[in-house]
PDB file of C-alpha atoms in Angstrom:
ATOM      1  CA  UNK A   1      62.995  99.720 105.343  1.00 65.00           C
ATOM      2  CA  UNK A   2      64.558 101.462 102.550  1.00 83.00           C
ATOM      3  CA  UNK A   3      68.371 100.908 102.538  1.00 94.00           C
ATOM      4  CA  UNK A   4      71.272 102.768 101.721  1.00 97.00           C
ATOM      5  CA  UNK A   5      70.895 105.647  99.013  1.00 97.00           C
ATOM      6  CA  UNK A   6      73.722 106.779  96.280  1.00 98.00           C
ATOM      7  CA  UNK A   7      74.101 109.285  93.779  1.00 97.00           C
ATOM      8  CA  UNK A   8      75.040 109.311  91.097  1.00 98.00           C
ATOM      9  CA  UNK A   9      75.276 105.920  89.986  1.00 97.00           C
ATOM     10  CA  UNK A  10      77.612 106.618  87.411  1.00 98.00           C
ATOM     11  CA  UNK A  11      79.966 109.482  86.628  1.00 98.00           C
ATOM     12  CA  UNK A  12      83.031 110.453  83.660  1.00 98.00           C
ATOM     13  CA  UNK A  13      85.101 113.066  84.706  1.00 98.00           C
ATOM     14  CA  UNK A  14      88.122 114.482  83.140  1.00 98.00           C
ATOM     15  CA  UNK A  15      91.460 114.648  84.924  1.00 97.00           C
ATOM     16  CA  UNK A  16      91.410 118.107  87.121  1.00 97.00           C
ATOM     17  CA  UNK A  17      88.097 118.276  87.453  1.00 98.00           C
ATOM     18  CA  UNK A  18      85.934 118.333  90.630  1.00 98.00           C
ATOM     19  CA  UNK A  19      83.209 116.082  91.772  1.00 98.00           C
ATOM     20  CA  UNK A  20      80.638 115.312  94.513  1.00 98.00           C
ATOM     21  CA  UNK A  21      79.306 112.031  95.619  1.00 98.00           C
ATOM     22  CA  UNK A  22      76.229 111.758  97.472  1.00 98.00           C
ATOM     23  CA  UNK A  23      74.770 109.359 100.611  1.00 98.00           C
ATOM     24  CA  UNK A  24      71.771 109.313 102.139  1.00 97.00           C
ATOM     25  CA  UNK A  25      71.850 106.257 105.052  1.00 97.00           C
ATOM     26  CA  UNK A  26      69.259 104.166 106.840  1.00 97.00           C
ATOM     27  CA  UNK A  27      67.104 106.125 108.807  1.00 95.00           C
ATOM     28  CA  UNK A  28      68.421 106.902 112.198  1.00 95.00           C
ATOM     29  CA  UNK A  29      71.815 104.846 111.942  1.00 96.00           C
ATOM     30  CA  UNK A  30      74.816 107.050 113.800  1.00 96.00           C
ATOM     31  CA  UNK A  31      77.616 105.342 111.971  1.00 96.00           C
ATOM     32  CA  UNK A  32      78.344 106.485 108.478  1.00 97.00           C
ATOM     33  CA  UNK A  33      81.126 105.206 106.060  1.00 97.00           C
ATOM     34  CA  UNK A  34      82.941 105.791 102.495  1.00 98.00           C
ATOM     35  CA  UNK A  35      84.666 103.411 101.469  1.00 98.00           C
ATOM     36  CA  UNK A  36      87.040 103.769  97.595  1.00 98.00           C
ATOM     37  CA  UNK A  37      86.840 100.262  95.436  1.00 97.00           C
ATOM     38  CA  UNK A  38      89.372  99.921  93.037  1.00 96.00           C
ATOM     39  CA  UNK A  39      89.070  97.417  90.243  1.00 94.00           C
ATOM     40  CA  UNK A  40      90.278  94.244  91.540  1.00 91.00           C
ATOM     41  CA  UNK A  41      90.779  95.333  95.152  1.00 94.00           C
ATOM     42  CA  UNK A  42      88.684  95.019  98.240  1.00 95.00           C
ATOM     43  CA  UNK A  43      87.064  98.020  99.647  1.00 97.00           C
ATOM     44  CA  UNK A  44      88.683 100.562 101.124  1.00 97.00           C
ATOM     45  CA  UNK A  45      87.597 103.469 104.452  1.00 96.00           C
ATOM     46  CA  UNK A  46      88.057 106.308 103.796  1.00 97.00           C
ATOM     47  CA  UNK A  47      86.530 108.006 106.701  1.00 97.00           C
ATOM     48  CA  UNK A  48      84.339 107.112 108.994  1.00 96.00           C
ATOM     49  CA  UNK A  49      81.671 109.652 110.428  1.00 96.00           C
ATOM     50  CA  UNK A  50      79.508 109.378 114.015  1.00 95.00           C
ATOM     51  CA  UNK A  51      75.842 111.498 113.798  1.00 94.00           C
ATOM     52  CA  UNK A  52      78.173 114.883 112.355  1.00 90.00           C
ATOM     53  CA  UNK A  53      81.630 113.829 113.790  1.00 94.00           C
ATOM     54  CA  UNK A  54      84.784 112.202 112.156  1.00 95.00           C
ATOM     55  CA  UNK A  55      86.025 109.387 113.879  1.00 93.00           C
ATOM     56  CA  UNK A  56      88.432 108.134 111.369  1.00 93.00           C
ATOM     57  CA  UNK A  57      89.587 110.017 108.258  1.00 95.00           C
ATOM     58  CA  UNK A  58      93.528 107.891 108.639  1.00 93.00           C
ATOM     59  CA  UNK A  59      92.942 106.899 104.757  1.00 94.00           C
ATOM     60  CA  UNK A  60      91.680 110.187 103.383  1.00 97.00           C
ATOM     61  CA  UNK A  61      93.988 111.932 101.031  1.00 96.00           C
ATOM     62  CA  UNK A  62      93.151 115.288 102.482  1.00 95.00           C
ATOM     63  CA  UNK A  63      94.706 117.275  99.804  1.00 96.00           C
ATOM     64  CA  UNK A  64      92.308 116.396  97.295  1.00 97.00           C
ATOM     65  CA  UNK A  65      89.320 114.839  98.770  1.00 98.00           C
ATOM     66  CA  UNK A  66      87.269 115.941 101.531  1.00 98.00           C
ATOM     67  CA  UNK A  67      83.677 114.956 103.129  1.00 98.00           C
ATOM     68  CA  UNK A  68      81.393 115.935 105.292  1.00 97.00           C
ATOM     69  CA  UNK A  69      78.000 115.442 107.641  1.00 96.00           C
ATOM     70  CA  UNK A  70      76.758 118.292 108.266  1.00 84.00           C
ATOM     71  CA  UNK A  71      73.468 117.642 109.694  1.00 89.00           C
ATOM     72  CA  UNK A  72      74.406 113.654 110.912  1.00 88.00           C
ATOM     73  CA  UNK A  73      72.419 112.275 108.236  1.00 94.00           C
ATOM     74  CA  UNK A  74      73.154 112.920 104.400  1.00 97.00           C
ATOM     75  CA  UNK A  75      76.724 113.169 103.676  1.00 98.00           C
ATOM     76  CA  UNK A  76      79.134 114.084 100.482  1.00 98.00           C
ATOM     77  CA  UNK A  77      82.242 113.285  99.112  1.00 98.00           C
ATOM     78  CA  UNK A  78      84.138 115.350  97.025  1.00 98.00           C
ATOM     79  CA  UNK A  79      87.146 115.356  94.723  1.00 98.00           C
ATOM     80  CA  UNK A  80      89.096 118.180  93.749  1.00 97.00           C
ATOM     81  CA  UNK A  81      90.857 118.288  91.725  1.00 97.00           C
ATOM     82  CA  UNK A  82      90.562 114.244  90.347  1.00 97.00           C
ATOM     83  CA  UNK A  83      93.219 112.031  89.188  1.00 97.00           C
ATOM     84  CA  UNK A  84      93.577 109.060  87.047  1.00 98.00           C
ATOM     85  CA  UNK A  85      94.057 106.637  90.037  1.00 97.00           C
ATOM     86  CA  UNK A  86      91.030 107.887  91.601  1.00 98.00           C
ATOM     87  CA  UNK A  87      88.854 105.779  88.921  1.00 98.00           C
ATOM     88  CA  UNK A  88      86.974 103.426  91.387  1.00 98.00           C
ATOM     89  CA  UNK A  89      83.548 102.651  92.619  1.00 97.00           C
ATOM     90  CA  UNK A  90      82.576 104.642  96.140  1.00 98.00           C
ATOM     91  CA  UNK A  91      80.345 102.550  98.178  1.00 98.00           C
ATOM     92  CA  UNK A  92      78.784 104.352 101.253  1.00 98.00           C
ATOM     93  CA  UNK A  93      77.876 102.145 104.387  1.00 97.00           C
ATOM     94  CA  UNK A  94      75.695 103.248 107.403  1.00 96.00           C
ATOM     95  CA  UNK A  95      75.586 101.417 110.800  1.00 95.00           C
ATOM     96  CA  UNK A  96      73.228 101.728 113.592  1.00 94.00           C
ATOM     97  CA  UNK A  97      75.922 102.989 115.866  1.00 91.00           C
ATOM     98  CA  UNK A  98      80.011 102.619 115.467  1.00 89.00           C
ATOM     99  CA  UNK A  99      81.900  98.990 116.562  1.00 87.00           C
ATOM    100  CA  UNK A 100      81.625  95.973 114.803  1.00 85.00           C
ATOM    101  CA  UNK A 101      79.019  94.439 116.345  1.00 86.00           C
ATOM    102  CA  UNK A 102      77.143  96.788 114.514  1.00 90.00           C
ATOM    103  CA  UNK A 103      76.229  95.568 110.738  1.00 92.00           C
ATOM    104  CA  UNK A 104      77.471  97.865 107.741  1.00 94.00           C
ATOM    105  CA  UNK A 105      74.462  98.654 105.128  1.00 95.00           C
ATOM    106  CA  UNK A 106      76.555  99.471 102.060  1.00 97.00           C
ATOM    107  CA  UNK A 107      74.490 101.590  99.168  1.00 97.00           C
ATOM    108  CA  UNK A 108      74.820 100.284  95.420  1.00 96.00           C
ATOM    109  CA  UNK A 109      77.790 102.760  94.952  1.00 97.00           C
ATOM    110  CA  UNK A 110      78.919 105.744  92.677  1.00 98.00           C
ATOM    111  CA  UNK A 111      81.071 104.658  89.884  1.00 97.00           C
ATOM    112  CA  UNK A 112      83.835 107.045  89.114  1.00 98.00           C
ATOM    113  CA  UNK A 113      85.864 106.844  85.076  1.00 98.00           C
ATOM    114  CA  UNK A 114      88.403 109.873  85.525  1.00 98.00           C
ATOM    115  CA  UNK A 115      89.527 110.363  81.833  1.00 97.00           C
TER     116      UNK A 115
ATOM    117  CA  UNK V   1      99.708  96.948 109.205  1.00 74.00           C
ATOM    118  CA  UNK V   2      96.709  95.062 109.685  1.00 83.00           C
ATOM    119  CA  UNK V   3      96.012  93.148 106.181  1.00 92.00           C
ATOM    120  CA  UNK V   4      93.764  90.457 104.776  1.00 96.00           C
ATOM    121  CA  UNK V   5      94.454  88.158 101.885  1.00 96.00           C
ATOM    122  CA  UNK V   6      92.559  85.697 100.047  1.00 97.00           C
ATOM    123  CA  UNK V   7      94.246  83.159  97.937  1.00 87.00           C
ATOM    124  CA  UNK V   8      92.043  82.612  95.280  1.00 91.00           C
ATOM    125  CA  UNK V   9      91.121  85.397  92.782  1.00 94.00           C
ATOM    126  CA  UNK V  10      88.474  83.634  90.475  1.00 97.00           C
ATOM    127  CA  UNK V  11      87.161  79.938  91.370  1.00 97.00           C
ATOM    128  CA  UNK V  12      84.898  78.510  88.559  1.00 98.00           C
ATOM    129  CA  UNK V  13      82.600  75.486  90.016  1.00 98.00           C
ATOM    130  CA  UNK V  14      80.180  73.011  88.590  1.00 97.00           C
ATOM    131  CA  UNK V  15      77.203  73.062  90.303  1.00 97.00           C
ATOM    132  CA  UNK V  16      76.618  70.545  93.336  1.00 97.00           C
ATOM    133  CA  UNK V  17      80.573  71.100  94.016  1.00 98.00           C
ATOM    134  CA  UNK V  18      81.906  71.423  97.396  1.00 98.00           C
ATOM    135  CA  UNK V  19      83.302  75.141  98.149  1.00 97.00           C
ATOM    136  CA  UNK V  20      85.845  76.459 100.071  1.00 97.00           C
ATOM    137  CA  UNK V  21      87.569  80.215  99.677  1.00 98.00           C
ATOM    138  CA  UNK V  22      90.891  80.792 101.901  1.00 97.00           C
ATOM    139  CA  UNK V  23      90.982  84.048 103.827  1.00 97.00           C
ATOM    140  CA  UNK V  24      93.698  84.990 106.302  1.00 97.00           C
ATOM    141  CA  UNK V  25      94.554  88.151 108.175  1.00 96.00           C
ATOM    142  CA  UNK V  26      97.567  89.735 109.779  1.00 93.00           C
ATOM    143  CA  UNK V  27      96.632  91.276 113.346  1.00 88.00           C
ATOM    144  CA  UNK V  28      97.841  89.806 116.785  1.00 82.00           C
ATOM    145  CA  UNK V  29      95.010  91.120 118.629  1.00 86.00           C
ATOM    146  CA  UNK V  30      91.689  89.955 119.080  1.00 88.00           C
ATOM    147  CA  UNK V  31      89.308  90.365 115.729  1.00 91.00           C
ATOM    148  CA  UNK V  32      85.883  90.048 114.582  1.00 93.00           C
ATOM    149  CA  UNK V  33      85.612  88.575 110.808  1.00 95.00           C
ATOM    150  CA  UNK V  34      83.124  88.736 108.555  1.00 96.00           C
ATOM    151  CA  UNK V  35      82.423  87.515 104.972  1.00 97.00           C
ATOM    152  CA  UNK V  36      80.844  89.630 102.555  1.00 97.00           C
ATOM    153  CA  UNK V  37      79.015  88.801  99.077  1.00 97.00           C
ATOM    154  CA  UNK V  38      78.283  90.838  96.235  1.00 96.00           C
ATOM    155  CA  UNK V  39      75.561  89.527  93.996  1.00 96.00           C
ATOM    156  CA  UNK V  40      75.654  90.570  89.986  1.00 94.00           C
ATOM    157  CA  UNK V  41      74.118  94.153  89.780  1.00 91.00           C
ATOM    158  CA  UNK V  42      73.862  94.328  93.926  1.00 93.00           C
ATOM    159  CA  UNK V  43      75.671  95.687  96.648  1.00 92.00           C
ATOM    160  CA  UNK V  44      77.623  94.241  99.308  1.00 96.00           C
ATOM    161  CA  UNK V  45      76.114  92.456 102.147  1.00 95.00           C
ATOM    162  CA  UNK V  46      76.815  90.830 104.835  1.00 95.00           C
ATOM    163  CA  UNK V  47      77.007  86.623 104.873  1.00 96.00           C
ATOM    164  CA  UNK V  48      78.107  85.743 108.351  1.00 96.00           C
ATOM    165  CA  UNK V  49      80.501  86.936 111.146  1.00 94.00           C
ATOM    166  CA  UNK V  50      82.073  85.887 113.747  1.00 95.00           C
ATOM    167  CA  UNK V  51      83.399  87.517 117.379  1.00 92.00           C
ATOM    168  CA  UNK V  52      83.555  85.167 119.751  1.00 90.00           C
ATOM    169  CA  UNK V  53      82.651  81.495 121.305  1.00 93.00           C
ATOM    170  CA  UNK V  54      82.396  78.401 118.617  1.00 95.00           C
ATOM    171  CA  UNK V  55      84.830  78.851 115.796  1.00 95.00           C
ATOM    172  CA  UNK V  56      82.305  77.304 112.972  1.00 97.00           C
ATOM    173  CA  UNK V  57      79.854  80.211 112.149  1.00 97.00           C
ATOM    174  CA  UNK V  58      76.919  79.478 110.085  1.00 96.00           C
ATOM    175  CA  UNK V  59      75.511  82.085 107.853  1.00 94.00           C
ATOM    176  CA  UNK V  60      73.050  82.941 105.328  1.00 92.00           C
ATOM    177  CA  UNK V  61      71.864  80.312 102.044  1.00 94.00           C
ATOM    178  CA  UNK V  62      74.087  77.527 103.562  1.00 95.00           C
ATOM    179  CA  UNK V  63      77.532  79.477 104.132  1.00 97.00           C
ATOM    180  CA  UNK V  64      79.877  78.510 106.783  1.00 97.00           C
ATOM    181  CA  UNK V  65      82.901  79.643 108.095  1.00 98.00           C
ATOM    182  CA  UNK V  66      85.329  78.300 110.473  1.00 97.00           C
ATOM    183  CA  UNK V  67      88.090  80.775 112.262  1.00 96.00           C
ATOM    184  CA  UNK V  68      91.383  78.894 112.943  1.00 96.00           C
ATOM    185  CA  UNK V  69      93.023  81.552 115.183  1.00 93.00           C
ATOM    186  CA  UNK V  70      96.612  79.915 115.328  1.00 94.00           C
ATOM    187  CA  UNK V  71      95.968  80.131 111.558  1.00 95.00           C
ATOM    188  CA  UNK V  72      94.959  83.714 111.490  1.00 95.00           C
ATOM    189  CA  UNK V  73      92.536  82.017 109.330  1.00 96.00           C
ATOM    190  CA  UNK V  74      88.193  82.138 108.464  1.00 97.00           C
ATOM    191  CA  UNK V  75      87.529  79.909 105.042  1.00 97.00           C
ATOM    192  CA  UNK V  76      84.612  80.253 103.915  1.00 98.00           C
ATOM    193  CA  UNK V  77      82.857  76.714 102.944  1.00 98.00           C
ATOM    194  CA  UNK V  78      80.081  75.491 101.203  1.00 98.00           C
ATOM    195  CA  UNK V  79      79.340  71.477 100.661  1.00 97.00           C
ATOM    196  CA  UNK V  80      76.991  71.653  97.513  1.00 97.00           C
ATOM    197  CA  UNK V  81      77.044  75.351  95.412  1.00 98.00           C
ATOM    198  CA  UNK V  82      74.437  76.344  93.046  1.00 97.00           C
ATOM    199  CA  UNK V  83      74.098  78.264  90.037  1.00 97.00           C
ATOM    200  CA  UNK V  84      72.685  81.121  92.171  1.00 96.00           C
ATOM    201  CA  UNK V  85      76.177  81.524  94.441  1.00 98.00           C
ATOM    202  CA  UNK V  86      77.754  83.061  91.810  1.00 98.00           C
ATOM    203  CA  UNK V  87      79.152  86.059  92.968  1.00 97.00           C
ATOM    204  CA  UNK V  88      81.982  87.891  94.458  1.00 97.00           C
ATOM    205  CA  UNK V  89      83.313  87.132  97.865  1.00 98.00           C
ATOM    206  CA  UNK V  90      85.422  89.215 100.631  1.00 98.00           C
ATOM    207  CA  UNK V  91      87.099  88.275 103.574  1.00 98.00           C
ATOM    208  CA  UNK V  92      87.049  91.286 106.468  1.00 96.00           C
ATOM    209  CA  UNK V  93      88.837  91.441 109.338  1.00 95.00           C
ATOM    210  CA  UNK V  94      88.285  94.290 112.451  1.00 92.00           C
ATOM    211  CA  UNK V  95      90.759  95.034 115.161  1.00 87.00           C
ATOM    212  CA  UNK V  96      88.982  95.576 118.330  1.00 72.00           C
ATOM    213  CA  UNK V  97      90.462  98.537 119.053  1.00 64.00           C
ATOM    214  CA  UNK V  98      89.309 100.216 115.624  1.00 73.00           C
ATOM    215  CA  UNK V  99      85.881 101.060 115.891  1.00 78.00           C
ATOM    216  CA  UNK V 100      83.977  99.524 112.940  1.00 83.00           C
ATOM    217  CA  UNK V 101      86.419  99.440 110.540  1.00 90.00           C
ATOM    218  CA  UNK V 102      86.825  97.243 108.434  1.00 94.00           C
ATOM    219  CA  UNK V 103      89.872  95.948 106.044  1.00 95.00           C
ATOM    220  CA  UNK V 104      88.594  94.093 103.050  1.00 97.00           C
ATOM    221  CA  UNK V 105      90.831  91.057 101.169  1.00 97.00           C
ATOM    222  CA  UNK V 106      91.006  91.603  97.385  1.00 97.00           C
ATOM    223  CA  UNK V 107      87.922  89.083  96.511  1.00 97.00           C
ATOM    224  CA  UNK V 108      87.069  86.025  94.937  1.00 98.00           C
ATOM    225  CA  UNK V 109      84.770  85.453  92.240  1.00 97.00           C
ATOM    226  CA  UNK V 110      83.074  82.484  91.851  1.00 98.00           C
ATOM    227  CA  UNK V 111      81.660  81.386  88.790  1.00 98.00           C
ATOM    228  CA  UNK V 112      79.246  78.671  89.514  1.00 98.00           C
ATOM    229  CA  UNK V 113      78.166  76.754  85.776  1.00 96.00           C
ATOM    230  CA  UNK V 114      75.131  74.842  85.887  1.00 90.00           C
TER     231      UNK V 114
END
């Protein structure tokens, strides 16, 4: 089965400017997170999504990033306006349903250089 | 807060050597624990967990880990590594009442030299 998909890869940004990260999960899994990697430091949620729902945005700084899930499948991220500190990778992760007996897919990630 | 540390940031091994990354957690409640390895050029994914009954979890390519709850502990061990185990390696801890989230330790990379 294919596994979780990420675009882009790769992407340099200057300070102020916007930019949107996107995630296509497994087929038919519920659960949908993003997660913010900063060198040296374990992932991080940043909000967790059910089919088109938030369950858990606690960790999103709201007044510059925001995300959605429209549909309950593909989802973005944006940024706007970015900020040095916000140089990390993005890793989505999509689960079959939400709970931790649930396994967490994670996609190959979107690096992020803010300039 | 709820927080997980590992103790080692980078471990460099000869092959055939016995492994053994520290991981401990700060949460009172009950928690399911997982380790988590990230290949060179590949994503995260998942090595073993554990959430209940025998301590000593066995995992994927010879990984083990055992959960020492008065510890608020779940080292991750290895008796023989090889070249291929090089990688980087997180501890995760979830809070039963948190859905599926998941708080990551900082990582260890092991360097494995053949």
């Amino acid at each position: 089965e294919a596994g979780v998909a990420q675009s882009p890869r790769y992407k340099i940004i200057e300070k102020r400017q916007s930019v949107a990260f996107w995630c296509n999960p497994i087929s038919g899994h519920a659960t949908l997170y993003w997660y913010q990697q900063i060198l040296g430091q374990g992932p991080k949620l940043l909000i967790q999504f059910q089919n088109n729902g938030v369950v858990d945005d606690s960790q999103l700084p709201k007044d510059r990033f925001s995300a959605e899930r429209l549909k309950g499948v593909d989802s973005t991220l944006k940024i706007q306006p970015a900020k040095l500190e916000d140089s990390a990778v993005y890793l989505c992760a999509s689960s079959l349903e939400q709970g931790a007996l649930y396994e967490q897919y994670f996609g190959p990630g979107t690096r992020l250089t803010v300039t | 807060a709820q927080s997980v540390s590992q103790h080692n940031h980078h471990v460099i091994l000869s092959e055939a050597a016995s492994l053994e990354l520290g991981c401990n957690y700060s949460y009172g409640g009950t928690v399911n624990l997982f380790w988590y390895v990230q290949y060179p050029g590949q994503h995260l994914q998942l090595l073993l967990k554990y959430f209940s009954g025998d301590p000593l979890v066995k995992g994927i390519k010879g990984f083990e880990a055992e959960f020492i709850k008065s510890k608020f502990s779940f080292n991750l061990r290895k008796p023989s590594v090889q070249w291929s185990d090089t990688a980087e390696y997180f501890c995760a801890v979830n809070a039963d009442n948190q859905g599926g989230k998941l708080i990551f330790g900082q990582g260890t990379e092991l360097s494995v030299k053949p």
